[in-house]
């Protein structure tokens, strides 16, 4: 019951956001409720946008994130933390599917763009859609880096570096705790 009571407020929030977006988009009844209701059966959050490529930002409280996230996920997603390298089970996740934001469920990276960077963090050469991530300059620790966050919930994901493989030459170095893997079979 605890897990359900934690997930429901987010689902309701997403449903509200998606519904209003759908109405603006096409003036018809929403089609997202089905997806959202089905998602309640999943043990993770998976909530693609109602309109592909269009992200409706979530504005909620830090108290809410503290309630629904594990302490480690909160530290990384909401306080720009970094998990220890080689600790995420997602490093070895090679099945087809997508990697969704662990906070809000927005699908961020596809398994087809994942590669073994040898860094100990899940690495991708591009996001599913540039509109799904936010990139900001980060000058902490005396380095210039580009921080990557979820465009919907502003959750910290990791950084992007210009030393990745073809076809983009980019390396999105992402904290595994910031992601949930959604197998292809569970994708709607
Ligand atoms: Zn998110």
PDB file of N, CA and C in Angstrom, residues 1-42:
ATOM      1  N   UNK A   1       0.824  -1.213   0.000  1.00  0.00           N
ATOM      2  CA  UNK A   1       0.000   0.000   0.000  1.00  0.00           C
ATOM      3  C   UNK A   1       0.857   1.263   0.000  1.00  0.00           C
ATOM      4  N   UNK A   2       2.007   1.163   0.696  1.00  0.00           N
ATOM      5  CA  UNK A   2       2.837   2.358   0.774  1.00  0.00           C
ATOM      6  C   UNK A   2       3.301   2.787  -0.628  1.00  0.00           C
ATOM      7  N   UNK A   3       3.754   1.796  -1.412  1.00  0.00           N
ATOM      8  CA  UNK A   3       4.246   2.134  -2.753  1.00  0.00           C
ATOM      9  C   UNK A   3       3.134   2.769  -3.585  1.00  0.00           C
ATOM     10  N   UNK A   4       1.934   2.206  -3.469  1.00  0.00           N
ATOM     11  CA  UNK A   4       0.819   2.733  -4.263  1.00  0.00           C
ATOM     12  C   UNK A   4       0.484   4.154  -3.822  1.00  0.00           C
ATOM     13  N   UNK A   5       0.491   4.368  -2.507  1.00  0.00           N
ATOM     14  CA  UNK A   5       0.123   5.700  -2.028  1.00  0.00           C
ATOM     15  C   UNK A   5       1.171   6.725  -2.430  1.00  0.00           C
ATOM     16  N   UNK A   6       2.395   6.260  -2.662  1.00  0.00           N
ATOM     17  CA  UNK A   6       3.431   7.196  -3.085  1.00  0.00           C
ATOM     18  C   UNK A   6       3.325   7.493  -4.572  1.00  0.00           C
ATOM     19  N   UNK A   7       2.960   6.481  -5.336  1.00  0.00           N
ATOM     20  CA  UNK A   7       2.943   6.640  -6.791  1.00  0.00           C
ATOM     21  C   UNK A   7       1.700   7.394  -7.251  1.00  0.00           C
ATOM     22  N   UNK A   8       0.590   7.172  -6.571  1.00  0.00           N
ATOM     23  CA  UNK A   8      -0.671   7.758  -7.025  1.00  0.00           C
ATOM     24  C   UNK A   8      -0.640   9.279  -7.181  1.00  0.00           C
ATOM     25  N   UNK A   9      -0.083  10.008  -6.178  1.00  0.00           N
ATOM     26  CA  UNK A   9      -0.101  11.477  -6.352  1.00  0.00           C
ATOM     27  C   UNK A   9       0.631  11.899  -7.615  1.00  0.00           C
ATOM     28  N   UNK A  10       1.739  11.227  -7.933  1.00  0.00           N
ATOM     29  CA  UNK A  10       2.485  11.586  -9.138  1.00  0.00           C
ATOM     30  C   UNK A  10       1.666  11.277 -10.378  1.00  0.00           C
ATOM     31  N   UNK A  11       1.027  10.113 -10.366  1.00  0.00           N
ATOM     32  CA  UNK A  11       0.221   9.735 -11.521  1.00  0.00           C
ATOM     33  C   UNK A  11      -0.912  10.728 -11.719  1.00  0.00           C
ATOM     34  N   UNK A  12      -1.526  11.150 -10.608  1.00  0.00           N
ATOM     35  CA  UNK A  12      -2.608  12.117 -10.715  1.00  0.00           C
ATOM     36  C   UNK A  12      -2.072  13.434 -11.266  1.00  0.00           C
ATOM     37  N   UNK A  13      -0.896  13.802 -10.773  1.00  0.00           N
ATOM     38  CA  UNK A  13      -0.277  15.033 -11.228  1.00  0.00           C
ATOM     39  C   UNK A  13       0.004  14.950 -12.727  1.00  0.00           C
ATOM     40  N   UNK A  14       0.565  13.816 -13.152  1.00  0.00           N
ATOM     41  CA  UNK A  14       0.892  13.650 -14.562  1.00  0.00           C
ATOM     42  C   UNK A  14      -0.374  13.613 -15.407  1.00  0.00           C
ATOM     43  N   UNK A  15      -1.387  12.942 -14.884  1.00  0.00           N
ATOM     44  CA  UNK A  15      -2.637  12.859 -15.625  1.00  0.00           C
ATOM     45  C   UNK A  15      -3.204  14.252 -15.848  1.00  0.00           C
ATOM     46  N   UNK A  16      -3.165  15.070 -14.794  1.00  0.00           N
ATOM     47  CA  UNK A  16      -3.682  16.429 -14.901  1.00  0.00           C
ATOM     48  C   UNK A  16      -2.896  17.206 -15.946  1.00  0.00           C
ATOM     49  N   UNK A  17      -1.562  17.086 -15.852  1.00  0.00           N
ATOM     50  CA  UNK A  17      -0.715  17.829 -16.783  1.00  0.00           C
ATOM     51  C   UNK A  17      -0.951  17.357 -18.215  1.00  0.00           C
ATOM     52  N   UNK A  18      -0.994  16.036 -18.381  1.00  0.00           N
ATOM     53  CA  UNK A  18      -1.133  15.495 -19.732  1.00  0.00           C
ATOM     54  C   UNK A  18      -2.498  15.828 -20.311  1.00  0.00           C
ATOM     55  N   UNK A  19      -3.526  15.750 -19.452  1.00  0.00           N
ATOM     56  CA  UNK A  19      -4.868  16.029 -19.935  1.00  0.00           C
ATOM     57  C   UNK A  19      -4.961  17.442 -20.489  1.00  0.00           C
ATOM     58  N   UNK A  20      -4.447  18.411 -19.714  1.00  0.00           N
ATOM     59  CA  UNK A  20      -4.577  19.789 -20.163  1.00  0.00           C
ATOM     60  C   UNK A  20      -3.790  19.984 -21.453  1.00  0.00           C
ATOM     61  N   UNK A  21      -2.646  19.277 -21.535  1.00  0.00           N
ATOM     62  CA  UNK A  21      -1.834  19.411 -22.739  1.00  0.00           C
ATOM     63  C   UNK A  21      -2.571  18.829 -23.945  1.00  0.00           C
ATOM     64  N   UNK A  22      -3.231  17.682 -23.718  1.00  0.00           N
ATOM     65  CA  UNK A  22      -3.939  17.039 -24.825  1.00  0.00           C
ATOM     66  C   UNK A  22      -5.067  17.924 -25.319  1.00  0.00           C
ATOM     67  N   UNK A  23      -5.767  18.565 -24.354  1.00  0.00           N
ATOM     68  CA  UNK A  23      -6.879  19.421 -24.757  1.00  0.00           C
ATOM     69  C   UNK A  23      -6.388  20.589 -25.605  1.00  0.00           C
ATOM     70  N   UNK A  24      -5.251  21.133 -25.190  1.00  0.00           N
ATOM     71  CA  UNK A  24      -4.697  22.234 -25.966  1.00  0.00           C
ATOM     72  C   UNK A  24      -4.285  21.729 -27.349  1.00  0.00           C
ATOM     73  N   UNK A  25      -3.744  20.502 -27.367  1.00  0.00           N
ATOM     74  CA  UNK A  25      -3.197  19.991 -28.621  1.00  0.00           C
ATOM     75  C   UNK A  25      -4.281  19.684 -29.651  1.00  0.00           C
ATOM     76  N   UNK A  26      -5.360  19.032 -29.226  1.00  0.00           N
ATOM     77  CA  UNK A  26      -6.308  18.606 -30.258  1.00  0.00           C
ATOM     78  C   UNK A  26      -7.773  18.804 -29.874  1.00  0.00           C
ATOM     79  N   UNK A  27      -8.026  19.318 -28.679  1.00  0.00           N
ATOM     80  CA  UNK A  27      -9.389  19.632 -28.290  1.00  0.00           C
ATOM     81  C   UNK A  27     -10.261  18.424 -28.039  1.00  0.00           C
ATOM     82  N   UNK A  28      -9.683  17.241 -28.000  1.00  0.00           N
ATOM     83  CA  UNK A  28     -10.465  16.030 -27.796  1.00  0.00           C
ATOM     84  C   UNK A  28     -10.211  15.460 -26.410  1.00  0.00           C
ATOM     85  N   UNK A  29     -11.002  14.463 -26.082  1.00  0.00           N
ATOM     86  CA  UNK A  29     -10.784  13.779 -24.806  1.00  0.00           C
ATOM     87  C   UNK A  29      -9.392  13.170 -24.804  1.00  0.00           C
ATOM     88  N   UNK A  30      -8.825  13.080 -23.592  1.00  0.00           N
ATOM     89  CA  UNK A  30      -7.437  12.619 -23.511  1.00  0.00           C
ATOM     90  C   UNK A  30      -7.306  11.136 -23.849  1.00  0.00           C
ATOM     91  N   UNK A  31      -6.127  10.803 -24.335  1.00  0.00           N
ATOM     92  CA  UNK A  31      -5.815   9.402 -24.597  1.00  0.00           C
ATOM     93  C   UNK A  31      -4.762   8.910 -23.626  1.00  0.00           C
ATOM     94  N   UNK A  32      -4.339   9.800 -22.718  1.00  0.00           N
ATOM     95  CA  UNK A  32      -3.223   9.445 -21.836  1.00  0.00           C
ATOM     96  C   UNK A  32      -3.679   8.685 -20.602  1.00  0.00           C
ATOM     97  N   UNK A  33      -4.965   8.786 -20.238  1.00  0.00           N
ATOM     98  CA  UNK A  33      -5.436   8.140 -19.013  1.00  0.00           C
ATOM     99  C   UNK A  33      -5.171   6.644 -19.058  1.00  0.00           C
ATOM    100  N   UNK A  34      -5.373   6.054 -20.217  1.00  0.00           N
ATOM    101  CA  UNK A  34      -5.168   4.621 -20.356  1.00  0.00           C
ATOM    102  C   UNK A  34      -3.736   4.247 -20.014  1.00  0.00           C
ATOM    103  N   UNK A  35      -2.815   4.991 -20.601  1.00  0.00           N
ATOM    104  CA  UNK A  35      -1.403   4.720 -20.350  1.00  0.00           C
ATOM    105  C   UNK A  35      -1.092   4.879 -18.866  1.00  0.00           C
ATOM    106  N   UNK A  36      -1.614   5.941 -18.267  1.00  0.00           N
ATOM    107  CA  UNK A  36      -1.306   6.224 -16.878  1.00  0.00           C
ATOM    108  C   UNK A  36      -1.874   5.147 -15.959  1.00  0.00           C
ATOM    109  N   UNK A  37      -3.096   4.731 -16.223  1.00  0.00           N
ATOM    110  CA  UNK A  37      -3.714   3.713 -15.387  1.00  0.00           C
ATOM    111  C   UNK A  37      -2.943   2.402 -15.497  1.00  0.00           C
ATOM    112  N   UNK A  38      -2.587   2.050 -16.721  1.00  0.00           N
ATOM    113  CA  UNK A  38      -1.821   0.817 -16.901  1.00  0.00           C
ATOM    114  C   UNK A  38      -0.493   0.886 -16.178  1.00  0.00           C
ATOM    115  N   UNK A  39       0.080   2.088 -16.132  1.00  0.00           N
ATOM    116  CA  UNK A  39       1.382   2.223 -15.501  1.00  0.00           C
ATOM    117  C   UNK A  39       1.346   1.919 -14.007  1.00  0.00           C
ATOM    118  N   UNK A  40       0.162   1.996 -13.401  1.00  0.00           N
ATOM    119  CA  UNK A  40       0.087   1.733 -11.968  1.00  0.00           C
ATOM    120  C   UNK A  40       0.486   0.301 -11.636  1.00  0.00           C
ATOM    121  N   UNK A  41       0.372  -0.580 -12.621  1.00  0.00           N
ATOM    122  CA  UNK A  41       0.728  -1.968 -12.377  1.00  0.00           C
ATOM    123  C   UNK A  41       2.243  -2.177 -12.420  1.00  0.00           C
ATOM    124  N   UNK A  42       2.969  -1.189 -12.930  1.00  0.00           N
ATOM    125  CA  UNK A  42       4.411  -1.336 -13.045  1.00  0.00           C
ATOM    126  C   UNK A  42       5.082  -0.959 -11.736  1.00  0.00           C
TER     127      UNK A  42
END
